[in-house]
């Protein structure tokens, strides 16, 4: 079945699934079977998306060796996918408003998996980069729509935990894709590594489609370019959303810089690890799974800004620790960087869904545009910095991004305190 026909038929089923009169607050809640199915479905979708999106990141040293590429050149196979995804997010969010959240998510992941089947046959770097950019654009439908689906279908009291589990699925997919492609590539070459990632993603897409509950709170709307531009303009004039977008970009810049270069560092002096062992480093993603799921509880205890301070501090300590020429310190640093990144991303992304009272798909899309632009910029600049000065160059890119994130959060804290003081003065008059 072609992705386009799939999208049309699923859109019809989404529309028919909506009752004429909704029950009072029938959104999914913890303990309900529908809540578990929605969480598992988005978990599987996250696995499929991030297996495909990062399938070449674990292969960068192998690609460099096989095709004679610098780290910066090889990193374009990862950066092109995230750049294509960023450019496709707004169109995908508009299509989800017209054809339905589940329709767009399914069509998106199927199209990306189909493109994944062509990647192992790429004859050169240029073809591989172009295919990866197209694959990223195809994948845009899921991340642009998943947060809007959760915001509409899940009760607000459970939204942070549901979002955390979705991000945890992203981390499992990112880890699984990198591990699988890296291990297979170490034994059989990068082409077989990409083929293995495609097979795993297809299984996850099937699980998503079988589990996802039909949308009950989605109302189709025609695609209106002018209305879309107005909605985007309103979001871009919202200071809180702008700060959240900046934080997503900065956290992801660290992530791209670190994970595009860590494989090169581990196979080089002073560590000299085999490529198969270096590829296993992505098991650290399990830390991201745990911290993403716990981010909602952390924000509930410390508040959103408190959780962000913890995430920024954890990431910064990890970057500083990773500078030591000790394998144990480097691995512990990577654990802290990963934990801080996922906690920061889960906190910021869930806040976007709560802040935007209308145009949630577009608000989420704008966050993810900034997020994946951060990945492309950080990954490419970090790889070039590594090529020029080694690991300290890549770590410096990350530390700079975290200093800027701390500045954004401190400014938000100052604004909040100033607003509270003004409110207290008005109340005293």
Coordinates of C-alpha atoms in Angstrom, one line a residue:
X1 CA 0.0 0.0 0.0
X2 CA 1.4 3.4 -0.9
X3 CA 1.9 6.0 1.9
X4 CA -0.5 8.4 0.3
X5 CA -3.4 6.0 0.1
X6 CA -2.7 4.9 3.7
X7 CA -2.9 8.5 4.8
X8 CA -6.3 9.1 3.1
X9 CA -7.9 5.9 4.5
X10 CA -6.6 6.5 8.0
X11 CA -7.9 10.1 7.9
X12 CA -11.3 8.8 7.1
X13 CA -11.2 6.4 10.0
X14 CA -10.0 9.1 12.3
X15 CA -12.9 11.3 11.4
X16 CA -15.4 8.5 11.7
X17 CA -14.0 7.6 15.1
X18 CA -15.1 10.9 16.6
X19 CA -18.4 10.8 18.4
X20 CA -20.9 13.5 17.8
X21 CA -20.9 14.5 21.4
X22 CA -17.8 13.8 23.4
X23 CA -18.2 12.5 27.0
X24 CA -17.1 14.8 29.6
X25 CA -13.3 14.8 29.7
X26 CA -12.8 11.4 28.2
X27 CA -9.1 11.9 27.6
X28 CA -6.8 9.0 28.4
X29 CA -5.7 8.7 32.0
X30 CA -3.2 6.4 33.9
X31 CA -4.7 3.0 34.6
X32 CA -6.8 2.9 31.5
X33 CA -6.1 0.4 28.7
X34 CA -6.3 3.2 26.1
X35 CA -3.6 5.2 28.0
X36 CA -1.3 2.2 28.0
X37 CA -2.0 1.5 24.3
X38 CA -1.3 5.2 23.4
X39 CA 1.9 5.2 25.4
X40 CA 3.1 1.9 23.8
X41 CA 2.2 3.1 20.3
X42 CA 4.1 6.4 20.6
X43 CA 6.9 4.5 22.2
X44 CA 7.1 2.2 19.1
X45 CA 6.8 5.2 16.8
X46 CA 9.6 6.9 18.6
X47 CA 11.8 3.8 18.2
X48 CA 11.0 3.6 14.4
X49 CA 11.7 7.3 13.9
X50 CA 15.0 7.5 15.8
X51 CA 16.3 4.2 14.5
X52 CA 16.0 5.7 11.0
X53 CA 17.0 9.3 11.9
X54 CA 20.3 8.3 13.6
X55 CA 21.1 5.2 11.6
X56 CA 24.3 6.6 10.2
X57 CA 25.6 8.3 13.4
X58 CA 27.0 5.0 14.8
X59 CA 28.6 4.4 11.4
X60 CA 30.6 7.7 11.0
X61 CA 34.1 6.2 11.7
X62 CA 33.3 3.3 9.4
X63 CA 32.1 5.7 6.7
X64 CA 35.2 7.8 7.1
X65 CA 37.5 4.7 6.7
X66 CA 35.6 3.2 3.8
X67 CA 34.9 6.4 1.8
X68 CA 38.0 8.4 2.9
X69 CA 36.0 11.2 4.6
X70 CA 36.9 13.6 7.4
X71 CA 34.6 13.6 10.5
X72 CA 33.0 16.8 9.2
X73 CA 32.2 15.3 5.8
X74 CA 30.9 12.0 7.3
X75 CA 28.8 14.0 9.8
X76 CA 26.7 15.3 6.9
X77 CA 25.0 11.9 6.6
X78 CA 23.6 12.5 10.1
X79 CA 23.1 16.3 9.8
X80 CA 21.3 16.1 6.4
X81 CA 18.6 13.9 8.0
X82 CA 17.9 16.2 10.9
X83 CA 18.0 19.2 8.5
X84 CA 15.5 17.6 6.2
X85 CA 13.3 16.8 9.2
X86 CA 13.4 20.4 10.4
X87 CA 12.4 21.7 7.0
X88 CA 9.5 19.2 6.8
X89 CA 8.0 19.8 10.2
X90 CA 5.7 22.8 9.5
X91 CA 4.2 21.3 6.3
X92 CA 3.7 18.0 8.1
X93 CA 1.9 19.7 11.0
X94 CA -0.4 21.4 8.6
X95 CA -1.2 18.1 6.9
X96 CA -1.9 16.6 10.3
X97 CA -4.5 19.3 10.9
X98 CA -6.2 18.3 7.7
X99 CA -5.8 14.5 7.5
X100 CA -5.5 13.4 11.1
X101 CA -2.7 12.8 13.6
X102 CA -2.6 9.0 13.2
X103 CA -2.8 9.2 9.4
X104 CA 0.2 11.5 9.1
X105 CA 2.3 9.6 11.7
X106 CA 1.7 6.3 9.9
X107 CA 2.3 7.6 6.4
X108 CA 5.4 9.4 7.6
X109 CA 7.1 6.4 9.2
X110 CA 6.2 4.1 6.2
X111 CA 7.7 6.5 3.7
X112 CA 10.9 6.9 5.7
X113 CA 11.2 3.1 6.1
X114 CA 10.8 2.7 2.3
X115 CA 13.6 5.2 1.7
X116 CA 15.7 3.4 4.3
X117 CA 15.7 0.3 2.0
X118 CA 17.4 2.4 -0.7
X119 CA 20.3 3.7 1.5
X120 CA 22.5 0.6 1.4
X121 CA 22.7 0.9 -2.4
X122 CA 24.0 4.6 -2.4
X123 CA 27.1 4.6 -4.6
X124 CA 28.8 7.7 -3.0
X125 CA 28.6 10.3 -0.3
X126 CA 26.5 12.8 -2.3
X127 CA 23.8 10.2 -3.0
X128 CA 23.8 9.1 0.6
X129 CA 23.4 12.6 1.9
X130 CA 20.5 13.4 -0.5
X131 CA 18.7 10.2 0.4
X132 CA 19.2 11.0 4.1
X133 CA 17.8 14.5 3.6
X134 CA 14.7 13.0 1.9
X135 CA 14.3 10.5 4.7
X136 CA 14.5 13.2 7.3
X137 CA 11.8 15.2 5.5
X138 CA 9.6 12.0 5.3
X139 CA 10.1 11.4 9.0
X140 CA 8.9 14.9 9.9
X141 CA 5.2 13.8 10.2
X142 CA 5.7 11.8 13.4
X143 CA 7.6 14.3 15.7
X144 CA 5.5 17.2 14.4
X145 CA 2.3 15.4 15.2
X146 CA 3.1 13.1 18.2
X147 CA 3.2 15.9 20.8
X148 CA 0.0 17.4 19.4
X149 CA -1.7 13.9 19.6
X150 CA -0.7 13.5 23.2
X151 CA -1.7 17.0 24.2
X152 CA -5.2 16.4 22.7
X153 CA -5.8 12.8 23.7
X154 CA -4.1 12.5 27.1
X155 CA -5.5 14.2 30.3
X156 CA -3.3 17.2 31.4
X157 CA -2.5 15.5 34.7
X158 CA -0.7 12.7 32.8
X159 CA 0.7 14.7 29.9
X160 CA 4.2 15.2 31.4
X161 CA 4.6 11.5 32.1
X162 CA 3.2 10.5 28.7
X163 CA 5.6 12.9 27.0
X164 CA 8.5 11.5 29.0
X165 CA 7.6 8.0 27.9
X166 CA 7.5 9.2 24.3
X167 CA 10.9 10.8 24.6
X168 CA 12.1 7.5 26.3
X169 CA 11.0 5.7 23.1
X170 CA 13.0 8.1 21.1
X171 CA 16.0 7.3 23.3
X172 CA 15.5 3.6 22.9
X173 CA 15.2 4.0 19.1
X174 CA 18.3 6.2 19.0
X175 CA 20.3 3.7 21.0
X176 CA 18.9 0.7 19.1
X177 CA 19.6 2.1 15.7
X178 CA 23.1 3.2 16.5
X179 CA 24.0 -0.1 18.3
X180 CA 22.5 -2.3 15.6
X181 CA 24.0 -0.5 12.6
X182 CA 27.3 -0.1 14.4
X183 CA 27.6 -3.8 15.3
X184 CA 26.5 -5.1 12.0
X185 CA 28.8 -2.6 10.2
X186 CA 31.8 -3.7 12.3
X187 CA 31.3 -7.2 10.9
X188 CA 29.8 -6.7 7.4
X189 CA 30.2 -3.1 6.4
X190 CA 28.1 0.0 6.6
X191 CA 25.7 -1.0 3.9
X192 CA 24.5 -4.0 5.9
X193 CA 24.4 -1.9 9.0
X194 CA 21.8 0.4 7.3
X195 CA 19.8 -2.6 6.0
X196 CA 19.5 -3.9 9.5
X197 CA 18.3 -0.5 10.8
X198 CA 15.6 -0.5 8.1
X199 CA 14.3 -3.9 9.1
X200 CA 14.0 -3.0 12.8
X201 CA 12.2 0.2 11.9
X202 CA 9.6 -1.6 9.8
X203 CA 8.8 -3.8 12.8
X204 CA 8.3 -0.8 15.0
X205 CA 6.0 0.9 12.5
X206 CA 3.8 -2.2 12.4
X207 CA 3.6 -2.2 16.2
X208 CA 2.6 1.5 16.2
X209 CA -0.2 1.0 13.7
X210 CA -1.6 -1.9 15.6
X211 CA -1.6 -0.2 19.0
X212 CA -2.5 3.5 18.4
X213 CA -6.0 4.4 19.6
X214 CA -8.1 6.4 17.2
X215 CA -8.1 10.1 17.9
X216 CA -11.2 11.3 19.8
X217 CA -10.4 15.0 20.1
X218 CA -9.2 15.7 16.7
X219 CA -11.3 17.9 14.4
X220 CA -10.2 18.1 10.7
X221 CA -9.4 21.6 9.4
X222 CA -8.6 22.7 5.8
X223 CA -5.0 23.6 5.0
X224 CA -4.9 27.4 5.0
X225 CA -1.5 28.8 4.3
X226 CA -2.5 32.3 5.6
X227 CA -4.0 30.9 8.8
X228 CA -0.8 28.8 9.2
X229 CA 1.4 31.9 8.8
X230 CA -0.8 33.7 11.4
X231 CA -0.5 30.9 13.9
X232 CA 3.2 30.6 13.4
X233 CA 3.6 34.4 13.8
X234 CA 1.6 34.3 17.1
X235 CA 3.9 31.5 18.4
X236 CA 7.0 33.4 17.4
X237 CA 5.8 36.5 19.3
X238 CA 5.3 34.5 22.5
X239 CA 8.3 35.1 24.7
X240 CA 7.9 31.9 26.7
X241 CA 7.7 29.7 23.5
X242 CA 10.7 31.5 22.1
X243 CA 12.7 30.6 25.2
X244 CA 11.6 27.0 25.0
X245 CA 12.6 26.9 21.3
X246 CA 16.1 28.3 22.2
X247 CA 16.6 25.7 24.9
X248 CA 15.7 22.9 22.6
X249 CA 18.2 24.1 20.0
X250 CA 21.0 24.5 22.6
X251 CA 20.5 21.2 24.3
X252 CA 20.4 19.4 20.9
X253 CA 23.6 21.3 19.7
X254 CA 25.4 19.7 22.6
X255 CA 24.0 16.3 21.8
X256 CA 25.0 16.5 18.1
X257 CA 28.5 17.7 18.8
X258 CA 29.1 14.9 21.4
X259 CA 27.5 12.0 19.6
X260 CA 28.9 12.8 16.1
X261 CA 32.4 12.7 17.5
X262 CA 32.5 10.2 20.4
X263 CA 33.1 7.2 18.1
X264 CA 36.1 8.9 16.6
X265 CA 37.5 9.7 20.0
X266 CA 37.1 6.1 21.4
X267 CA 38.9 4.5 18.4
X268 CA 41.8 7.0 18.5
X269 CA 44.6 7.6 21.1
X270 CA 44.7 7.2 24.1
X271 CA 41.8 4.6 24.1
X272 CA 42.3 2.7 20.8
X273 CA 39.0 0.8 21.2
X274 CA 37.9 -1.6 18.4
X275 CA 35.1 -0.2 16.2
X276 CA 32.6 -2.8 17.5
X277 CA 33.3 -1.8 21.1
X278 CA 33.2 1.9 20.3
X279 CA 29.8 1.3 18.7
X280 CA 28.6 -0.2 22.0
X281 CA 28.9 3.2 23.7
X282 CA 25.4 4.0 22.6
X283 CA 24.1 1.7 25.3
X284 CA 24.4 4.9 27.4
X285 CA 21.1 5.9 25.8
X286 CA 19.5 3.8 28.5
X287 CA 20.3 6.6 30.9
X288 CA 18.3 8.9 28.6
X289 CA 15.3 6.5 28.8
X290 CA 15.3 6.7 32.6
X291 CA 15.8 10.4 32.9
X292 CA 13.2 11.2 30.2
X293 CA 10.6 9.2 32.1
X294 CA 11.6 10.9 35.4
X295 CA 11.7 14.4 34.0
X296 CA 8.0 15.0 34.7
X297 CA 8.4 14.1 38.3
X298 CA 11.5 16.3 38.5
X299 CA 9.6 19.3 37.1
X300 CA 6.7 18.6 39.5
X301 CA 9.1 18.8 42.4
X302 CA 11.4 21.6 41.4
X303 CA 9.2 23.5 38.8
X304 CA 10.1 23.8 35.1
X305 CA 13.0 26.2 35.6
X306 CA 14.4 24.1 38.5
X307 CA 14.4 21.0 36.3
X308 CA 16.2 23.0 33.6
X309 CA 18.9 24.2 36.0
X310 CA 19.5 20.5 37.0
X311 CA 19.6 19.4 33.4
X312 CA 22.1 22.2 32.4
X313 CA 24.3 21.6 35.4
X314 CA 24.4 17.8 34.8
X315 CA 25.3 18.3 31.2
X316 CA 28.0 20.8 32.0
X317 CA 29.6 18.6 34.6
X318 CA 29.6 15.7 32.1
X319 CA 31.3 17.8 29.5
X320 CA 34.0 18.9 31.9
X321 CA 34.6 15.4 33.2
X322 CA 34.8 14.0 29.6
X323 CA 38.0 16.2 29.0
X324 CA 40.1 13.8 31.1
X325 CA 42.2 11.3 29.3
X326 CA 40.7 8.5 31.3
X327 CA 38.3 6.0 29.8
X328 CA 36.3 5.8 33.0
X329 CA 36.0 9.6 33.2
X330 CA 35.0 9.8 29.5
X331 CA 32.3 7.2 30.0
X332 CA 31.0 8.8 33.2
X333 CA 31.0 12.2 31.5
X334 CA 29.0 10.8 28.6
X335 CA 26.4 9.3 31.0
X336 CA 26.0 12.7 32.7
X337 CA 25.7 14.5 29.3
X338 CA 23.1 12.1 28.1
X339 CA 21.1 12.3 31.4
X340 CA 21.2 16.1 31.3
X341 CA 20.2 16.4 27.7
X342 CA 17.2 14.1 27.9
X343 CA 16.0 15.7 31.1
X344 CA 16.2 19.2 29.5
X345 CA 14.5 18.1 26.3
X346 CA 11.7 16.3 28.0
X347 CA 11.1 19.3 30.3
X348 CA 11.1 21.9 27.5
X349 CA 9.1 19.9 25.0
X350 CA 6.3 19.1 27.5
X351 CA 6.1 22.8 28.4
X352 CA 5.5 23.7 24.7
X353 CA 2.3 21.6 24.7
X354 CA 1.0 23.2 27.9
X355 CA 1.9 26.8 26.8
X356 CA 0.3 26.7 23.4
X357 CA -3.5 27.0 23.8
X358 CA -4.1 26.9 20.0
X359 CA -2.1 25.6 17.1
X360 CA -0.4 23.0 19.2
X361 CA 0.9 21.1 16.2
X362 CA 2.5 24.2 14.8
X363 CA 3.9 25.1 18.3
X364 CA 5.4 21.6 18.6
X365 CA 6.7 21.8 15.0
X366 CA 8.5 25.1 15.7
X367 CA 10.1 23.6 18.8
X368 CA 11.3 20.7 16.8
X369 CA 12.6 22.9 14.0
X370 CA 14.8 24.6 16.5
X371 CA 15.7 21.3 18.1
X372 CA 16.8 19.6 14.9
X373 CA 18.5 22.7 13.5
X374 CA 20.5 22.5 16.8
X375 CA 21.4 18.9 16.0
X376 CA 22.6 19.8 12.4
X377 CA 24.6 22.8 13.5
X378 CA 26.1 21.3 16.6
X379 CA 26.8 18.0 14.9
X380 CA 28.6 19.6 11.9
X381 CA 30.4 22.3 13.9
X382 CA 31.3 19.9 16.6
X383 CA 32.8 17.4 14.0
X384 CA 34.8 20.2 12.4
X385 CA 36.0 21.3 15.8
X386 CA 37.0 17.7 16.6
X387 CA 38.9 17.4 13.3
X388 CA 40.8 20.7 14.1
X389 CA 41.6 20.3 17.8
X390 CA 40.4 16.9 19.0
X391 CA 37.9 16.3 21.8
X392 CA 38.4 19.6 23.6
X393 CA 37.1 21.4 20.5
X394 CA 33.9 19.3 20.5
X395 CA 33.5 19.7 24.2
X396 CA 33.9 23.5 23.9
X397 CA 31.0 23.7 21.5
X398 CA 28.9 21.9 24.1
X399 CA 30.0 24.1 27.0
X400 CA 29.2 27.2 25.0
X401 CA 25.7 25.9 24.2
X402 CA 25.1 25.2 27.9
X403 CA 26.3 28.6 29.0
X404 CA 23.8 30.1 26.6
X405 CA 21.0 27.8 27.9
X406 CA 21.8 28.9 31.5
X407 CA 21.5 32.5 30.4
X408 CA 18.1 31.9 28.8
X409 CA 16.9 30.2 32.0
X410 CA 18.3 32.8 34.3
X411 CA 16.5 35.5 32.2
X412 CA 13.2 33.6 32.5
X413 CA 13.7 33.4 36.3
X414 CA 14.4 37.1 36.5
X415 CA 11.2 37.8 34.5
X416 CA 9.1 35.5 36.7
X417 CA 10.4 37.1 39.9
X418 CA 9.9 40.6 38.5
X419 CA 6.3 39.7 37.6
X420 CA 5.6 38.3 41.0
X421 CA 6.9 41.5 42.7
X422 CA 4.7 43.6 40.4
X423 CA 1.7 41.4 41.3
X424 CA 2.4 41.7 45.0
X425 CA 2.7 45.5 44.7
X426 CA -0.6 45.7 42.9
X427 CA -2.3 43.5 45.5
X428 CA -1.0 45.7 48.3
X429 CA -2.4 48.9 46.9

